[in-house]
JSON list of C-alpha atoms in Angstrom, two decimals:
[
{"chain": "Z", "resi": 1295, "resn": "UNK", "atom": "CA", "xyz": [11.51, -33.01, -3.63]},
{"chain": "Z", "resi": 1296, "resn": "UNK", "atom": "CA", "xyz": [10.38, -29.71, -4.94]},
{"chain": "Z", "resi": 1297, "resn": "UNK", "atom": "CA", "xyz": [12.15, -26.62, -2.96]},
{"chain": "Z", "resi": 1298, "resn": "UNK", "atom": "CA", "xyz": [11.61, -22.94, -3.17]},
{"chain": "Z", "resi": 1299, "resn": "UNK", "atom": "CA", "xyz": [14.47, -20.90, -1.26]},
{"chain": "Z", "resi": 1300, "resn": "UNK", "atom": "CA", "xyz": [14.43, -17.42, -0.66]},
{"chain": "Z", "resi": 1301, "resn": "UNK", "atom": "CA", "xyz": [17.91, -15.24, 0.19]},
{"chain": "Z", "resi": 1302, "resn": "UNK", "atom": "CA", "xyz": [19.11, -11.49, -0.31]},
{"chain": "Z", "resi": 1303, "resn": "UNK", "atom": "CA", "xyz": [16.82, -9.90, 2.63]},
{"chain": "Z", "resi": 1304, "resn": "UNK", "atom": "CA", "xyz": [18.52, -8.05, 5.42]},
{"chain": "Z", "resi": 1305, "resn": "UNK", "atom": "CA", "xyz": [18.54, -4.89, 6.64]},
{"chain": "Z", "resi": 1306, "resn": "UNK", "atom": "CA", "xyz": [18.96, -1.64, 4.26]},
{"chain": "Z", "resi": 1307, "resn": "UNK", "atom": "CA", "xyz": [18.29, 1.82, 5.01]},
{"chain": "Z", "resi": 1308, "resn": "UNK", "atom": "CA", "xyz": [15.29, 3.90, 2.96]},
{"chain": "Z", "resi": 1309, "resn": "UNK", "atom": "CA", "xyz": [16.34, 4.46, -0.25]},
{"chain": "Z", "resi": 1310, "resn": "UNK", "atom": "CA", "xyz": [18.83, 1.96, -0.50]},
{"chain": "Z", "resi": 1311, "resn": "UNK", "atom": "CA", "xyz": [18.65, -1.76, -2.54]},
{"chain": "Z", "resi": 1312, "resn": "UNK", "atom": "CA", "xyz": [18.33, -4.91, -2.29]},
{"chain": "Z", "resi": 1313, "resn": "UNK", "atom": "CA", "xyz": [18.19, -8.07, -4.65]},
{"chain": "Z", "resi": 1314, "resn": "UNK", "atom": "CA", "xyz": [16.51, -11.15, -3.65]},
{"chain": "Z", "resi": 1315, "resn": "UNK", "atom": "CA", "xyz": [16.45, -14.56, -4.90]},
{"chain": "Z", "resi": 1316, "resn": "UNK", "atom": "CA", "xyz": [14.45, -17.46, -5.51]},
{"chain": "Z", "resi": 1317, "resn": "UNK", "atom": "CA", "xyz": [16.21, -20.76, -6.30]},
{"chain": "Z", "resi": 1318, "resn": "UNK", "atom": "CA", "xyz": [14.41, -23.62, -7.16]},
{"chain": "Z", "resi": 1319, "resn": "UNK", "atom": "CA", "xyz": [15.24, -26.71, -6.75]},
{"chain": "Z", "resi": 1320, "resn": "UNK", "atom": "CA", "xyz": [13.69, -30.38, -7.62]},
{"chain": "Z", "resi": 1321, "resn": "UNK", "atom": "CA", "xyz": [11.72, -28.98, -10.40]},
{"chain": "Z", "resi": 1322, "resn": "UNK", "atom": "CA", "xyz": [12.26, -27.39, -13.80]},
{"chain": "Z", "resi": 1323, "resn": "UNK", "atom": "CA", "xyz": [11.80, -23.42, -13.22]},
{"chain": "Z", "resi": 1324, "resn": "UNK", "atom": "CA", "xyz": [10.84, -22.53, -16.84]},
{"chain": "Z", "resi": 1325, "resn": "UNK", "atom": "CA", "xyz": [7.63, -24.78, -16.30]},
{"chain": "Z", "resi": 1326, "resn": "UNK", "atom": "CA", "xyz": [6.09, -22.80, -13.49]},
{"chain": "Z", "resi": 1327, "resn": "UNK", "atom": "CA", "xyz": [5.06, -18.89, -13.02]},
{"chain": "Z", "resi": 1328, "resn": "UNK", "atom": "CA", "xyz": [6.84, -17.72, -10.24]},
{"chain": "Z", "resi": 1329, "resn": "UNK", "atom": "CA", "xyz": [5.31, -14.61, -7.59]},
{"chain": "Z", "resi": 1330, "resn": "UNK", "atom": "CA", "xyz": [6.75, -12.70, -5.16]},
{"chain": "Z", "resi": 1331, "resn": "UNK", "atom": "CA", "xyz": [4.53, -12.12, -2.19]},
{"chain": "Z", "resi": 1332, "resn": "UNK", "atom": "CA", "xyz": [4.88, -10.54, 1.35]},
{"chain": "Z", "resi": 1333, "resn": "UNK", "atom": "CA", "xyz": [3.76, -10.22, 4.50]},
{"chain": "Z", "resi": 1334, "resn": "UNK", "atom": "CA", "xyz": [3.97, -7.11, 7.08]},
{"chain": "Z", "resi": 1335, "resn": "UNK", "atom": "CA", "xyz": [3.40, -7.72, 11.01]},
{"chain": "Z", "resi": 1336, "resn": "UNK", "atom": "CA", "xyz": [-0.31, -7.79, 11.50]},
{"chain": "Z", "resi": 1337, "resn": "UNK", "atom": "CA", "xyz": [-1.44, -8.09, 7.58]},
{"chain": "Z", "resi": 1338, "resn": "UNK", "atom": "CA", "xyz": [-2.50, -10.23, 5.04]},
{"chain": "Z", "resi": 1339, "resn": "UNK", "atom": "CA", "xyz": [-0.04, -11.55, 2.83]},
{"chain": "Z", "resi": 1340, "resn": "UNK", "atom": "CA", "xyz": [0.06, -9.65, -0.34]},
{"chain": "Z", "resi": 1341, "resn": "UNK", "atom": "CA", "xyz": [1.34, -9.86, -4.18]},
{"chain": "Z", "resi": 1342, "resn": "UNK", "atom": "CA", "xyz": [4.25, -8.07, -5.03]},
{"chain": "Z", "resi": 1343, "resn": "UNK", "atom": "CA", "xyz": [5.07, -9.44, -8.86]},
{"chain": "Z", "resi": 1344, "resn": "UNK", "atom": "CA", "xyz": [4.70, -12.42, -11.04]},
{"chain": "Z", "resi": 1345, "resn": "UNK", "atom": "CA", "xyz": [6.87, -13.84, -13.77]},
{"chain": "Z", "resi": 1346, "resn": "UNK", "atom": "CA", "xyz": [4.83, -16.48, -16.11]},
{"chain": "Z", "resi": 1347, "resn": "UNK", "atom": "CA", "xyz": [6.59, -19.13, -18.00]},
{"chain": "Z", "resi": 1348, "resn": "UNK", "atom": "CA", "xyz": [6.40, -17.45, -21.14]},
{"chain": "Z", "resi": 1349, "resn": "UNK", "atom": "CA", "xyz": [8.41, -14.80, -19.73]},
{"chain": "Z", "resi": 1350, "resn": "UNK", "atom": "CA", "xyz": [5.25, -11.79, -18.91]},
{"chain": "Z", "resi": 1351, "resn": "UNK", "atom": "CA", "xyz": [5.66, -9.91, -15.54]},
{"chain": "Z", "resi": 1352, "resn": "UNK", "atom": "CA", "xyz": [2.94, -7.62, -13.41]},
{"chain": "Z", "resi": 1353, "resn": "UNK", "atom": "CA", "xyz": [3.67, -5.57, -10.37]},
{"chain": "Z", "resi": 1354, "resn": "UNK", "atom": "CA", "xyz": [1.52, -4.08, -7.44]},
{"chain": "Z", "resi": 1355, "resn": "UNK", "atom": "CA", "xyz": [1.00, -0.60, -7.82]},
{"chain": "Z", "resi": 1356, "resn": "UNK", "atom": "CA", "xyz": [2.86, 0.15, -4.55]},
{"chain": "Z", "resi": 1357, "resn": "UNK", "atom": "CA", "xyz": [5.97, -0.98, -6.15]},
{"chain": "Z", "resi": 1358, "resn": "UNK", "atom": "CA", "xyz": [5.99, -0.08, -9.81]},
{"chain": "Z", "resi": 1359, "resn": "UNK", "atom": "CA", "xyz": [8.97, 1.81, -11.13]},
{"chain": "Z", "resi": 1360, "resn": "UNK", "atom": "CA", "xyz": [10.80, 0.27, -8.18]},
{"chain": "Z", "resi": 1361, "resn": "UNK", "atom": "CA", "xyz": [10.85, -3.34, -8.26]},
{"chain": "Z", "resi": 1362, "resn": "UNK", "atom": "CA", "xyz": [12.03, -5.80, -10.92]},
{"chain": "Z", "resi": 1363, "resn": "UNK", "atom": "CA", "xyz": [11.13, -9.45, -11.52]},
{"chain": "Z", "resi": 1364, "resn": "UNK", "atom": "CA", "xyz": [13.42, -11.64, -13.43]},
{"chain": "Z", "resi": 1365, "resn": "UNK", "atom": "CA", "xyz": [14.32, -14.86, -14.18]},
{"chain": "Z", "resi": 1366, "resn": "UNK", "atom": "CA", "xyz": [17.33, -17.08, -14.92]},
{"chain": "Z", "resi": 1367, "resn": "UNK", "atom": "CA", "xyz": [16.43, -20.11, -16.37]},
{"chain": "Z", "resi": 1368, "resn": "UNK", "atom": "CA", "xyz": [19.97, -21.54, -16.52]},
{"chain": "Z", "resi": 1369, "resn": "UNK", "atom": "CA", "xyz": [20.18, -20.95, -12.87]},
{"chain": "Z", "resi": 1370, "resn": "UNK", "atom": "CA", "xyz": [17.15, -21.96, -11.89]},
{"chain": "Z", "resi": 1371, "resn": "UNK", "atom": "CA", "xyz": [16.55, -18.75, -10.05]},
{"chain": "Z", "resi": 1372, "resn": "UNK", "atom": "CA", "xyz": [14.20, -15.78, -9.99]},
{"chain": "Z", "resi": 1373, "resn": "UNK", "atom": "CA", "xyz": [15.15, -12.53, -8.73]},
{"chain": "Z", "resi": 1374, "resn": "UNK", "atom": "CA", "xyz": [13.13, -9.38, -7.34]},
{"chain": "Z", "resi": 1375, "resn": "UNK", "atom": "CA", "xyz": [15.15, -6.03, -8.01]},
{"chain": "Z", "resi": 1376, "resn": "UNK", "atom": "CA", "xyz": [14.36, -3.81, -5.10]},
{"chain": "Z", "resi": 1377, "resn": "UNK", "atom": "CA", "xyz": [15.07, -0.19, -5.45]},
{"chain": "Z", "resi": 1378, "resn": "UNK", "atom": "CA", "xyz": [13.99, 2.68, -3.72]},
{"chain": "Z", "resi": 1379, "resn": "UNK", "atom": "CA", "xyz": [13.22, 1.10, -0.62]},
{"chain": "Z", "resi": 1380, "resn": "UNK", "atom": "CA", "xyz": [10.49, 2.35, 1.86]},
{"chain": "Z", "resi": 1381, "resn": "UNK", "atom": "CA", "xyz": [9.99, 1.71, 5.73]},
{"chain": "Z", "resi": 1382, "resn": "UNK", "atom": "CA", "xyz": [6.62, 0.81, 4.05]},
{"chain": "Z", "resi": 1383, "resn": "UNK", "atom": "CA", "xyz": [8.63, -2.17, 2.62]},
{"chain": "Z", "resi": 1384, "resn": "UNK", "atom": "CA", "xyz": [9.42, -4.10, 5.11]},
{"chain": "Z", "resi": 1385, "resn": "UNK", "atom": "CA", "xyz": [8.17, -7.38, 5.26]},
{"chain": "Z", "resi": 1386, "resn": "UNK", "atom": "CA", "xyz": [8.83, -10.95, 5.24]},
{"chain": "Z", "resi": 1387, "resn": "UNK", "atom": "CA", "xyz": [9.10, -11.33, 1.48]},
{"chain": "Z", "resi": 1388, "resn": "UNK", "atom": "CA", "xyz": [8.24, -15.33, 0.33]},
{"chain": "Z", "resi": 1389, "resn": "UNK", "atom": "CA", "xyz": [8.28, -16.80, -3.41]},
{"chain": "Z", "resi": 1390, "resn": "UNK", "atom": "CA", "xyz": [6.05, -19.26, -4.84]},
{"chain": "Z", "resi": 1391, "resn": "UNK", "atom": "CA", "xyz": [5.38, -21.26, -7.69]},
{"chain": "Z", "resi": 1392, "resn": "UNK", "atom": "CA", "xyz": [2.68, -22.27, -10.31]},
{"chain": "Z", "resi": 1393, "resn": "UNK", "atom": "CA", "xyz": [2.58, -24.85, -12.60]},
{"chain": "Z", "resi": 1394, "resn": "UNK", "atom": "CA", "xyz": [2.01, -23.28, -15.97]},
{"chain": "Z", "resi": 1395, "resn": "UNK", "atom": "CA", "xyz": [1.83, -20.10, -17.74]},
{"chain": "Z", "resi": 1396, "resn": "UNK", "atom": "CA", "xyz": [-0.79, -18.10, -15.75]},
{"chain": "Z", "resi": 1397, "resn": "UNK", "atom": "CA", "xyz": [-0.64, -15.26, -13.32]},
{"chain": "Z", "resi": 1398, "resn": "UNK", "atom": "CA", "xyz": [0.08, -15.72, -9.82]},
{"chain": "Z", "resi": 1399, "resn": "UNK", "atom": "CA", "xyz": [-3.29, -14.91, -7.58]},
{"chain": "Z", "resi": 1400, "resn": "UNK", "atom": "CA", "xyz": [-1.84, -15.56, -4.06]},
{"chain": "Z", "resi": 1401, "resn": "UNK", "atom": "CA", "xyz": [-4.48, -18.81, -3.07]},
{"chain": "Z", "resi": 1402, "resn": "UNK", "atom": "CA", "xyz": [-3.52, -20.74, -6.60]},
{"chain": "Z", "resi": 1403, "resn": "UNK", "atom": "CA", "xyz": [0.46, -20.98, -6.00]},
{"chain": "Z", "resi": 1404, "resn": "UNK", "atom": "CA", "xyz": [1.39, -24.13, -5.17]},
{"chain": "Z", "resi": 1405, "resn": "UNK", "atom": "CA", "xyz": [4.51, -23.93, -3.45]},
{"chain": "Z", "resi": 1406, "resn": "UNK", "atom": "CA", "xyz": [6.34, -21.99, -1.00]},
{"chain": "Z", "resi": 1407, "resn": "UNK", "atom": "CA", "xyz": [9.59, -20.76, 0.28]},
{"chain": "Z", "resi": 1408, "resn": "UNK", "atom": "CA", "xyz": [9.90, -20.11, 3.97]},
{"chain": "Z", "resi": 1409, "resn": "UNK", "atom": "CA", "xyz": [10.49, -16.50, 3.26]},
{"chain": "Z", "resi": 1410, "resn": "UNK", "atom": "CA", "xyz": [13.33, -14.04, 4.04]},
{"chain": "Z", "resi": 1411, "resn": "UNK", "atom": "CA", "xyz": [12.86, -10.64, 6.38]},
{"chain": "Z", "resi": 1412, "resn": "UNK", "atom": "CA", "xyz": [13.48, -7.42, 4.36]},
{"chain": "Z", "resi": 1413, "resn": "UNK", "atom": "CA", "xyz": [13.85, -4.43, 6.92]},
{"chain": "Z", "resi": 1414, "resn": "UNK", "atom": "CA", "xyz": [14.01, -1.04, 5.82]},
{"chain": "Z", "resi": 1415, "resn": "UNK", "atom": "CA", "xyz": [15.23, 1.12, 8.73]},
{"chain": "Z", "resi": 1416, "resn": "UNK", "atom": "CA", "xyz": [17.54, 4.03, 9.15]}
]
Protein backbone atom coordinates (compact mmCIF):
# COMPACT_ATOMS: atom_id res chain seq x y z
CA UNK A 1 0.00 0.00 0.00
CA UNK A 2 1.16 3.50 -0.79
CA UNK A 3 1.40 5.82 2.17
CA UNK A 4 2.64 9.31 2.90
CA UNK A 5 3.12 10.27 6.52
CA UNK A 6 3.82 13.85 7.58
CA UNK A 7 5.56 14.70 10.81
CA UNK A 8 7.19 17.65 12.49
CA UNK A 9 4.22 19.91 13.02
CA UNK A 10 3.52 21.65 16.28
CA UNK A 11 3.41 24.98 18.03
CA UNK A 12 6.13 27.49 17.23
CA UNK A 13 6.61 31.18 17.98
CA UNK A 14 6.62 33.82 15.24
CA UNK A 15 10.08 34.06 13.74
CA UNK A 16 10.84 30.49 14.66
CA UNK A 17 11.67 27.52 12.49
CA UNK A 18 10.22 24.11 11.91
CA UNK A 19 11.10 21.22 9.64
CA UNK A 20 8.35 19.02 8.28
CA UNK A 21 9.01 15.54 6.98
CA UNK A 22 7.06 13.49 4.49
CA UNK A 23 7.98 9.83 4.64
CA UNK A 24 6.86 7.52 1.85
CA UNK A 25 6.24 3.82 2.08
CA UNK A 26 4.99 1.32 -0.46
CA UNK A 27 6.54 3.15 -3.39
CA UNK A 28 9.83 4.59 -4.54
CA UNK A 29 9.85 8.29 -3.81
CA UNK A 30 12.39 9.14 -6.48
CA UNK A 31 9.87 8.28 -9.22
CA UNK A 32 7.42 10.92 -8.00
CA UNK A 33 7.07 14.63 -7.73
CA UNK A 34 6.17 15.65 -4.19
CA UNK A 35 4.27 18.75 -3.19
CA UNK A 36 3.58 20.44 0.09
CA UNK A 37 0.17 22.03 0.52
CA UNK A 38 -1.53 23.78 3.38
CA UNK A 39 -5.06 24.56 4.43
CA UNK A 40 -5.95 27.20 6.96
CA UNK A 41 -9.36 27.28 8.66
CA UNK A 42 -12.02 28.53 6.27
CA UNK A 43 -9.67 28.59 3.29
CA UNK A 44 -9.01 26.38 0.30
CA UNK A 45 -6.04 24.08 0.20
CA UNK A 46 -3.16 25.84 -1.50
CA UNK A 47 0.16 24.79 -2.92
CA UNK A 48 3.23 25.71 -0.90
CA UNK A 49 6.16 24.11 -2.67
CA UNK A 50 6.96 21.31 -5.09
CA UNK A 51 9.96 19.18 -5.93
CA UNK A 52 9.91 17.06 -9.07
CA UNK A 53 11.46 13.64 -9.44
CA UNK A 54 14.18 15.40 -11.41
CA UNK A 55 14.96 17.69 -8.49
CA UNK A 56 13.48 20.95 -9.77
CA UNK A 57 11.72 23.05 -7.15
CA UNK A 58 9.23 25.87 -6.93
CA UNK A 59 7.49 27.72 -4.13
CA UNK A 60 4.54 29.98 -3.62
CA UNK A 61 5.32 33.68 -3.50
CA UNK A 62 4.10 33.84 0.08
CA UNK A 63 6.86 31.51 1.27
CA UNK A 64 9.74 32.23 -1.10
CA UNK A 65 12.89 32.99 0.80
CA UNK A 66 11.53 31.40 3.96
CA UNK A 67 10.62 27.80 3.05
CA UNK A 68 12.88 25.29 1.34
CA UNK A 69 11.84 21.93 -0.03
CA UNK A 70 14.31 19.09 -0.40
CA UNK A 71 14.40 15.36 -0.80
CA UNK A 72 16.53 12.52 0.47
CA UNK A 73 15.87 9.59 -1.80
CA UNK A 74 17.99 7.27 0.32
CA UNK A 75 15.61 7.89 3.22
CA UNK A 76 12.54 7.99 0.98
CA UNK A 77 11.65 11.31 2.57
CA UNK A 78 10.87 14.86 1.48
CA UNK A 79 11.37 17.81 3.80
CA UNK A 80 10.00 21.31 4.14
CA UNK A 81 12.30 23.59 6.10
CA UNK A 82 10.26 26.54 7.34
CA UNK A 83 12.06 29.60 8.67
CA UNK A 84 10.89 33.02 9.81
CA UNK A 85 7.45 31.64 10.49
CA UNK A 86 4.50 33.99 10.65
CA UNK A 87 1.06 33.59 12.20
CA UNK A 88 -0.32 33.53 8.65
CA UNK A 89 1.54 30.25 8.12
CA UNK A 90 -0.75 28.52 10.59
CA UNK A 91 -2.44 25.66 8.77
CA UNK A 92 -2.63 21.94 8.35
CA UNK A 93 0.23 20.97 6.07
CA UNK A 94 -0.13 18.06 3.67
CA UNK A 95 2.31 16.31 1.41
CA UNK A 96 1.15 14.71 -1.81
CA UNK A 97 2.74 12.63 -4.56
CA UNK A 98 2.38 12.63 -8.33
CA UNK A 99 3.98 9.98 -10.48
CA UNK A 100 6.53 11.31 -12.91
CA UNK A 101 8.60 14.45 -13.11
CA UNK A 102 5.97 17.15 -13.48
CA UNK A 103 4.90 20.01 -11.22
CA UNK A 104 2.33 19.81 -8.43
CA UNK A 105 -1.07 21.30 -9.27
CA UNK A 106 -3.43 20.45 -6.45
CA UNK A 107 -5.94 18.52 -8.54
CA UNK A 108 -3.30 16.41 -10.27
CA UNK A 109 -1.76 14.87 -7.17
CA UNK A 110 -2.34 11.14 -6.86
CA UNK A 111 -1.69 10.38 -3.20
CA UNK A 112 -2.09 12.46 -0.06
CA UNK A 113 -0.96 12.25 3.51
CA UNK A 114 -3.30 13.00 6.36
CA UNK A 115 -1.63 16.26 7.30
CA UNK A 116 0.21 17.75 10.24
CA UNK A 117 -0.85 20.88 12.09
CA UNK A 118 1.48 23.86 12.28
CA UNK A 119 0.48 26.62 14.65
CA UNK A 120 2.49 29.85 14.73
CA UNK A 121 1.60 31.87 17.78
CA UNK A 122 3.19 33.65 20.69
